[in-house]
Short mmCIF file of C-alpha atoms and ligand atoms in Angstrom, two decimals:
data_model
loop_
_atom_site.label_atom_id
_atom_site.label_comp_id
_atom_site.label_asym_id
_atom_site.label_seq_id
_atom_site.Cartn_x
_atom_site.Cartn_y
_atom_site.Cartn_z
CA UNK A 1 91.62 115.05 60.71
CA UNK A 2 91.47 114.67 64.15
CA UNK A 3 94.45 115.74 66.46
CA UNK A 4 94.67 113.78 69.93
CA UNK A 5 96.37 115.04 72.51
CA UNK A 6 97.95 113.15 74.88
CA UNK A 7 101.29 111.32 76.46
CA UNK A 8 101.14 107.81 75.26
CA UNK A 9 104.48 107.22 73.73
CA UNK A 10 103.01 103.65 72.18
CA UNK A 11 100.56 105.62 69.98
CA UNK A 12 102.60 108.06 68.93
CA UNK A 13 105.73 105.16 68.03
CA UNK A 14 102.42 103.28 66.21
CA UNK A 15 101.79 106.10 63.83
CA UNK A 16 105.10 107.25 63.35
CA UNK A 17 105.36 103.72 62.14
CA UNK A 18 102.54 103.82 60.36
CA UNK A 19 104.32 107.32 58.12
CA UNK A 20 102.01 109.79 59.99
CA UNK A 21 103.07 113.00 61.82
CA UNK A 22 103.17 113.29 65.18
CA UNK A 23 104.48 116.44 66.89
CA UNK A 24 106.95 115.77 70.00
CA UNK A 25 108.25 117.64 72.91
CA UNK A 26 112.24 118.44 72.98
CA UNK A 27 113.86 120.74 75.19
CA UNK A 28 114.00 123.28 72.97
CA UNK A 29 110.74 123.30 70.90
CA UNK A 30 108.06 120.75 69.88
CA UNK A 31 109.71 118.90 66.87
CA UNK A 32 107.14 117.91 63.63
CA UNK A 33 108.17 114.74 63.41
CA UNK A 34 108.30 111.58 60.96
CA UNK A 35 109.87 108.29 59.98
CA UNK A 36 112.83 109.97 58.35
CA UNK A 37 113.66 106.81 56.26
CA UNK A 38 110.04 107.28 54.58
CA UNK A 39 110.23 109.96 52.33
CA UNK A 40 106.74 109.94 52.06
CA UNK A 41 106.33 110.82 55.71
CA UNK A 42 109.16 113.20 55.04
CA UNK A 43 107.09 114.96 52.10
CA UNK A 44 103.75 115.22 54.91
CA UNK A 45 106.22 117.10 56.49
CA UNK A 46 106.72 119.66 54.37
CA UNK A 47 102.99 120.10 53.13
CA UNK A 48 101.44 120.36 57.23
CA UNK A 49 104.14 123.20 58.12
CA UNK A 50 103.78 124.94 54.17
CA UNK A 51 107.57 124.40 54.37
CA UNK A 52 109.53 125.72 50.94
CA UNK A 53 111.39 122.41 49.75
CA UNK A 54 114.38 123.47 49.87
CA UNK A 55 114.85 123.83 53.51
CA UNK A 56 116.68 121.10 54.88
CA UNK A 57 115.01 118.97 57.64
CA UNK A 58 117.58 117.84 61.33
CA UNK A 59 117.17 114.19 61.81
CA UNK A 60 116.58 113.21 65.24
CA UNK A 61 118.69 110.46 66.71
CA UNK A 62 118.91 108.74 70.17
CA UNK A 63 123.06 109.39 70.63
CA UNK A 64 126.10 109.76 68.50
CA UNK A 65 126.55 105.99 67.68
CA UNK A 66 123.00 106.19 66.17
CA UNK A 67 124.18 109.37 64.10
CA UNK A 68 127.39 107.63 62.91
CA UNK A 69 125.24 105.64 60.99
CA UNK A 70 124.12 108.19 58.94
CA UNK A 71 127.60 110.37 58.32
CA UNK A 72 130.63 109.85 56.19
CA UNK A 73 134.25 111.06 57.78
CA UNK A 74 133.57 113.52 60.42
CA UNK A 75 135.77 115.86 62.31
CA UNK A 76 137.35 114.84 65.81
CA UNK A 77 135.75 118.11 67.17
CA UNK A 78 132.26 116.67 66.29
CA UNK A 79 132.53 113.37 68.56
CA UNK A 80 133.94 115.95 71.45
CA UNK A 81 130.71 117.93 70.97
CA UNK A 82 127.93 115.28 70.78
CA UNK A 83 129.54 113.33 73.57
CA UNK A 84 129.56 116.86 76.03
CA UNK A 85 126.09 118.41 74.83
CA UNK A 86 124.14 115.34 73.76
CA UNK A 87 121.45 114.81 74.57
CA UNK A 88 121.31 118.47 74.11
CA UNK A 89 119.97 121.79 72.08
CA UNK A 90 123.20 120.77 69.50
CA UNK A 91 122.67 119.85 65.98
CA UNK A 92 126.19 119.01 64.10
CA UNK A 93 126.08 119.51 60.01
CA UNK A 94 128.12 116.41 58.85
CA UNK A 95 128.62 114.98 55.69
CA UNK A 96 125.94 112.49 54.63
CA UNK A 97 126.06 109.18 53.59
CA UNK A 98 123.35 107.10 51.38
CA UNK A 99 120.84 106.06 54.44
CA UNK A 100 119.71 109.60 54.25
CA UNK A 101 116.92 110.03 52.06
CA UNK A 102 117.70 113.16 50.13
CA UNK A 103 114.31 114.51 50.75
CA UNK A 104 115.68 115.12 54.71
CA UNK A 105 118.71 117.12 53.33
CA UNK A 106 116.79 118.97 50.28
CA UNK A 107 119.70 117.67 48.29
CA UNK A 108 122.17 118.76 49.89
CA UNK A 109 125.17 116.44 50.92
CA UNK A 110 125.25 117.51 54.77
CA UNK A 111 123.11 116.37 56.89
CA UNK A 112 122.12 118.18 60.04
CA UNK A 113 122.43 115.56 63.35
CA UNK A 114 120.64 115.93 66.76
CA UNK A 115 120.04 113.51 70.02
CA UNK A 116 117.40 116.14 71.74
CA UNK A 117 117.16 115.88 75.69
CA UNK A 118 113.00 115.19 76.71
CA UNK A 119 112.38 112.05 78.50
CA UNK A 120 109.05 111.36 75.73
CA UNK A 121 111.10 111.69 72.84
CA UNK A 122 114.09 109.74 74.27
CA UNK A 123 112.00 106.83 75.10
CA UNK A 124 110.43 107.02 71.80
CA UNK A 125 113.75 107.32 69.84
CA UNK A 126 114.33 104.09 71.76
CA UNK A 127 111.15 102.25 70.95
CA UNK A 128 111.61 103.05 67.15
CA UNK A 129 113.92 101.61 64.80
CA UNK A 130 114.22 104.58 62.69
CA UNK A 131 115.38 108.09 63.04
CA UNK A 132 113.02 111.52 63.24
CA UNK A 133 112.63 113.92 60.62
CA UNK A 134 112.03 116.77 62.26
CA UNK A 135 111.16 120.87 61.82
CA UNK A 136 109.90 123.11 64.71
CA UNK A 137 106.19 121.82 64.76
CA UNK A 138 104.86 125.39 63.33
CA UNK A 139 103.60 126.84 60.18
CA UNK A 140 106.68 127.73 58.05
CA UNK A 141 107.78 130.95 59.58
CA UNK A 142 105.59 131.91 62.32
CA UNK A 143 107.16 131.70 66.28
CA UNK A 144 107.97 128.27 67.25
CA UNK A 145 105.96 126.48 69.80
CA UNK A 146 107.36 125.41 73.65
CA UNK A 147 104.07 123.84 74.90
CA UNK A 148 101.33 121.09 73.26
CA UNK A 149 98.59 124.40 73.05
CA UNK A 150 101.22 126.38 71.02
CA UNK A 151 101.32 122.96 68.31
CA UNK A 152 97.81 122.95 68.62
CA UNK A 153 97.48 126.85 67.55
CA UNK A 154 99.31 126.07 64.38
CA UNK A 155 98.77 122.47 63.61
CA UNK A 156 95.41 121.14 65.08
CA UNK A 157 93.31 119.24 62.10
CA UNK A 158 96.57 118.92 60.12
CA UNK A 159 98.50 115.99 62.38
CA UNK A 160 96.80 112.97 64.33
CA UNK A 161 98.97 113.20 66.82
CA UNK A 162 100.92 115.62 69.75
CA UNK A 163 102.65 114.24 72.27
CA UNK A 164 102.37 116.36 74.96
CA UNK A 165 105.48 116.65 77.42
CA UNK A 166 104.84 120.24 79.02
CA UNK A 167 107.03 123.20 78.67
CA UNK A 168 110.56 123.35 77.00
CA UNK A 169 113.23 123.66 79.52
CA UNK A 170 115.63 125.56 77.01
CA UNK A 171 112.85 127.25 75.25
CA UNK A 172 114.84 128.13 72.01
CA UNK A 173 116.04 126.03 68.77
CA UNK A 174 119.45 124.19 69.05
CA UNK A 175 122.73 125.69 68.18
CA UNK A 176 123.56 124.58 64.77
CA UNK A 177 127.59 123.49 64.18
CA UNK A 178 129.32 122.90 61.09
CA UNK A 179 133.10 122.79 59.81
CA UNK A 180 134.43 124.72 56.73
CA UNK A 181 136.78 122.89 54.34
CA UNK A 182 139.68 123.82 56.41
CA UNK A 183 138.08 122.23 59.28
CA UNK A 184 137.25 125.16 61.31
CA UNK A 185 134.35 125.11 63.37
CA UNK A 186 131.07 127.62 61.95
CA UNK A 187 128.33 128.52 63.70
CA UNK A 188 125.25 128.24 61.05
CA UNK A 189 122.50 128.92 63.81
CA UNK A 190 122.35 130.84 67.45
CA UNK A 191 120.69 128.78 69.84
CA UNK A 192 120.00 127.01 72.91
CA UNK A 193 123.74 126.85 73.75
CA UNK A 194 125.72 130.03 74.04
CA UNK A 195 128.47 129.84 71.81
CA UNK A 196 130.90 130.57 75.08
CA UNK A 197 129.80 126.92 76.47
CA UNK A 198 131.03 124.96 73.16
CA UNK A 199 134.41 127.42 72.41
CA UNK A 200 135.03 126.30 75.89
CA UNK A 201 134.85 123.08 75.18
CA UNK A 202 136.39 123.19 71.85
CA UNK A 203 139.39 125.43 73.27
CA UNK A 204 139.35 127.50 70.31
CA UNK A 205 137.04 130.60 68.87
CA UNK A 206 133.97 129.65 66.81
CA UNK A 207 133.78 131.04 63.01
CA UNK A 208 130.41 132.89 62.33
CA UNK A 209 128.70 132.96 59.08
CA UNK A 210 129.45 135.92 57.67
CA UNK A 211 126.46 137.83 57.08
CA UNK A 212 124.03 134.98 58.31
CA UNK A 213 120.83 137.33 58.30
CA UNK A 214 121.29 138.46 55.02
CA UNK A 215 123.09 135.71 53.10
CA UNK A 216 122.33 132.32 54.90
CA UNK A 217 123.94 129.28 54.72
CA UNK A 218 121.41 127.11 56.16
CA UNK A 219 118.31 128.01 54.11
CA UNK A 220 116.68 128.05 57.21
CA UNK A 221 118.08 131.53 57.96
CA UNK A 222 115.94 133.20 56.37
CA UNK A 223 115.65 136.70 56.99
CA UNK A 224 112.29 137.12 57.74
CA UNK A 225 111.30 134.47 60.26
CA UNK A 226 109.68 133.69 64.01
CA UNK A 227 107.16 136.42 63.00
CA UNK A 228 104.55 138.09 64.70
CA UNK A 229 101.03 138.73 63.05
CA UNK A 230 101.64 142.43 65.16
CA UNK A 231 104.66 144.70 63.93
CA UNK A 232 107.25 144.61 65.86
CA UNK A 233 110.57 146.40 66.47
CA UNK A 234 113.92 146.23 67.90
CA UNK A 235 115.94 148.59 69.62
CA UNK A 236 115.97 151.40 72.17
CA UNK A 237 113.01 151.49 74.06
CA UNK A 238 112.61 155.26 74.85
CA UNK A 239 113.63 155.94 71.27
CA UNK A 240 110.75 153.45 69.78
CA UNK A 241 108.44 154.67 72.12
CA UNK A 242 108.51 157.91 70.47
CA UNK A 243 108.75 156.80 67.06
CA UNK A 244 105.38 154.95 67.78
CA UNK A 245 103.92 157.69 69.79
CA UNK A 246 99.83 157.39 70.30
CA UNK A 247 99.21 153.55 69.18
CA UNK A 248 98.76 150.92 71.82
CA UNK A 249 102.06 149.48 72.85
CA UNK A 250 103.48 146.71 73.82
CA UNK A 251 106.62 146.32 75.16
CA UNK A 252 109.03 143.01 75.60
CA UNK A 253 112.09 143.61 78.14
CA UNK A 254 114.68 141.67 79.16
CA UNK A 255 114.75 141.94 83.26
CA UNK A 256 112.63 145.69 84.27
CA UNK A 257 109.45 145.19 86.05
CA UNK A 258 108.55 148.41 86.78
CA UNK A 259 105.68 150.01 85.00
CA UNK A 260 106.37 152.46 82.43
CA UNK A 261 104.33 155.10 81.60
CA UNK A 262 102.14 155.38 78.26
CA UNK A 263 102.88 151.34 77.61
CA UNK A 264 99.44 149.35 77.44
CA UNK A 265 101.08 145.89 78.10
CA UNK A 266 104.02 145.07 78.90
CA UNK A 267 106.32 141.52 79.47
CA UNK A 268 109.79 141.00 80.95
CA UNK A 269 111.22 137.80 80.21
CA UNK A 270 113.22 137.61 83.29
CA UNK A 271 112.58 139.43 86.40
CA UNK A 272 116.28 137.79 87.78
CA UNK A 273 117.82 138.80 84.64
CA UNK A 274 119.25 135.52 83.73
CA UNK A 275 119.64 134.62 79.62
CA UNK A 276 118.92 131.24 80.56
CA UNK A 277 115.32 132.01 81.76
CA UNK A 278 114.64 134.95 79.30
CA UNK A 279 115.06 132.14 76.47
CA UNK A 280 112.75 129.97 78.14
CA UNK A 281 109.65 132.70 78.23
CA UNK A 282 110.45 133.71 74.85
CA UNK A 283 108.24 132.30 72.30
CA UNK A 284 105.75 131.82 75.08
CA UNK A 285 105.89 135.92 75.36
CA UNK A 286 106.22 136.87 71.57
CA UNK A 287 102.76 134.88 71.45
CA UNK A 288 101.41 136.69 74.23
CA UNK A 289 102.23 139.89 73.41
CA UNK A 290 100.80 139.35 69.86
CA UNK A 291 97.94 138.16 71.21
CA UNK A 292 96.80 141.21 74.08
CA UNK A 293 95.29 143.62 71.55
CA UNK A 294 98.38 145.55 71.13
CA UNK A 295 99.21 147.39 68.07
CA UNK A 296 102.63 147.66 67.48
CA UNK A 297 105.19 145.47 69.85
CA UNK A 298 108.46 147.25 70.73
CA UNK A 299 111.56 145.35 72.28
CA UNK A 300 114.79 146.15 74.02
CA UNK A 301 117.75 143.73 73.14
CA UNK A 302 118.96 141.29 75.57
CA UNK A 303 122.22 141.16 76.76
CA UNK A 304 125.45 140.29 74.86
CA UNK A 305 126.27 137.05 77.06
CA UNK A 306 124.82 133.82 77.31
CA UNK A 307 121.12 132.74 75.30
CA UNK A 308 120.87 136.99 74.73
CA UNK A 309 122.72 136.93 71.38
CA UNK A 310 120.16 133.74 70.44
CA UNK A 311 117.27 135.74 71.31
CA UNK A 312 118.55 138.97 69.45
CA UNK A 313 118.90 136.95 66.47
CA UNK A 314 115.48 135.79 67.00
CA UNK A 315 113.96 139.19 67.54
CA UNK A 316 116.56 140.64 64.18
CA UNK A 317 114.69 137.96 61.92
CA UNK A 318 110.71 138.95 63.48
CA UNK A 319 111.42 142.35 63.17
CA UNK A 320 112.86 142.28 59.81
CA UNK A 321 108.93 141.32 58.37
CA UNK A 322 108.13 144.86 59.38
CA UNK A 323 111.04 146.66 58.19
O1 TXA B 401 116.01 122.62 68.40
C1 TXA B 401 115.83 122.39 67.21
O2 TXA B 401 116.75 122.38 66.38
C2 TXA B 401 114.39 122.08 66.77
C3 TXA B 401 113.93 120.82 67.47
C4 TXA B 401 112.57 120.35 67.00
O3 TXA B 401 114.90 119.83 67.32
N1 TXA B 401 114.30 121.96 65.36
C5 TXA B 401 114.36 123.03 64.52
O4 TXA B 401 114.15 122.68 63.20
O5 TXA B 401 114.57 124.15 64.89
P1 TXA B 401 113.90 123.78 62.06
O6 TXA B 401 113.62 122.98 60.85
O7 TXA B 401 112.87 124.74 62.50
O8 TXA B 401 115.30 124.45 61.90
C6 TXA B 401 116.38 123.67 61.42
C7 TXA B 401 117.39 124.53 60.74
C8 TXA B 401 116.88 125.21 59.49
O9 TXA B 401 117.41 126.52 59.47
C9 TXA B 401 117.47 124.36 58.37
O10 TXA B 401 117.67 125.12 57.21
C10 TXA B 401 118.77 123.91 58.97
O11 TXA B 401 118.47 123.68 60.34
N2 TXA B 401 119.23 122.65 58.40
C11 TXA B 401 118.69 121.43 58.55
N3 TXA B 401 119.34 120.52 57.80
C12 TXA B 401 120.31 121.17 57.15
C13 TXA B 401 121.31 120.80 56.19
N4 TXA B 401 121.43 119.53 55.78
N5 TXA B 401 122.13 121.75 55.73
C14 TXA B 401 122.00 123.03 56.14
N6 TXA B 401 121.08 123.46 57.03
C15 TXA B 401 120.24 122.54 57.53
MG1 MG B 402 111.79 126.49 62.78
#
């Protein structure tokens, strides 16, 4: 198969009509997206990314009176969220009701909600009558893509279709919400929203999943994840250095720029030391840095505030296929 490239929303609203793939920009990452109400579209899905089954798919909706439609009872806290974050890197896990095809949730009867915030994909969620089924638009368990060239890398021959809107702004996944039985809100994924912006909001203190790296939740969580072909670690520089003494090194940092000696190549994420930004270059730097002929890649942890605790998780889950 071919794959176009290109920014004409009417094709891409044609063959997501149609129950072909099409891979669209958010502000997070480029979504895989399909007719969410066609579970054969859903199923293409899972076979282009070599998804397992059982991971659960977010369905993509235009605003929260769109995702009513698809949810049961939900708690107030949800409405407060989607109406301050939406569009937004947000995704709410609500209880289902029957217009979601089972093959979105993988069974399960919560289904994950999200209005993203990219001009493309807004005006297509308007043209189309349907909601998007949609996973990061990479193979299963590789780093997620921010620009069209990154979908291409992974996808190119599989899907007809990418609908190219740049770079994402936020540069990570969304921040995935749910309540426990009691009603308490649980974070289920880090993400493009520090959990500080929605407790503030909420006025109370988030619940976090309990061991989420180890014992997920969302099947999604999987330990090993947003991998690198290259090993990579996480920790103290200075201390990995050593450990990896006389290979060719890379090295990610969070804000220092000057050179250090016996590194071959080496990336900061944000020379201003802002969260915000360091999430943005992220994926776009774990790619690089896997690519420049480096043999081992060695990373500091970001900070504790902001996006740093969503990019630790995402460096925990790439380091853990090397551990
Ligand atoms: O920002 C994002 O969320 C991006 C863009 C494209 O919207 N999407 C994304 O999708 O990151 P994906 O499939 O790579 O990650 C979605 C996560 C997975 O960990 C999945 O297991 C979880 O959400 N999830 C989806 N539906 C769920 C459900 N019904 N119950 C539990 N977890 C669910
Ligand atoms: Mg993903």
């Amino acid at each position: 198969m071919k794959t176009v490239r290109g920014t004409d929303i009417n094709q891409a609203a044609s063959l997501l009509r149609a129950g072909s793939l099409v891979a669209i920009p958010t502000e997070t990452v480029y979504g895989l997206a399909a007719n969410a109400l066609n579970d054969d579209a859903v199923l293409n899905i899972y076979k282009a990314k070599n998804r397992p089954s059982f991971n659960p798919l977010i369905l993509h909706v235009e605003n929260w009176a769109e995702a009513k439609k698809y949810i049961t009872a939900y708690p107030a806290d949800a409405a407060i969220l989607a109406n301050h974050f939406w569009p937004g890197p947000l995704t709410l896990l609500l209880p289902k009701n029957k217009n979601v095809p089972d093959i979105v949730t993988s069974g399960s009867h919560f289904v994950a909600l999200r209005a993203p915030n990219h001009p493309l994909t807004i005006s297509l969620l308007k043209a189309l009558d349907f909601p998007l089924a949609a996973p990061s638009a990479n193979p299963s368990g590789f780093v997620s893509p921010t620009t069209a060239s990154h979908v291409m890398e992974g996808l190119n021959g599989k899907i007809p279709y990418v609908l190219d809107g740049g770079s994402c702004s936020v540069g990570l996944e969304s921040t995935i919400i749910g309540w426990d039985n009691e009603k308490h809100p649980v974070v289920y994924r880090l993400g493009g929203i520090s959990t500080q912006a929605i407790e503030n909001v909420l006025g109370k203190p988030l619940q976090h999943t309990p061991s989420v790296l180890e014992n997920p939740e969302t099947p999604g969580q999987l330990k090993s994840h947003y991998a690198t072909h290259t090993p990579l670690y996480l920790g103290n520089l200075s201390d990995l250095m050593q450990q990896h003494q006389g290979k060719k090194i890379a090295v990610i940092q969070f804000s220092n720029t000057e050179k250090i000696a016996g590194v071959s190549f080496q990336f900061t994420l944000s020379p201003v030391a802002s969260t915000d930004e360091a999430a943005k270059n992220f994926f776009k730097t774990m790619r690089e840095a896997d690519a420049c002929g480096a043999e081992v890649i060695l990373c500091e942890l970001m900070p504790a505030s902001g996006l740093g605790p969503a990019i630790n998780d995402r460096l925990s889950r790439a380091q853990a296929m090397y551990k």
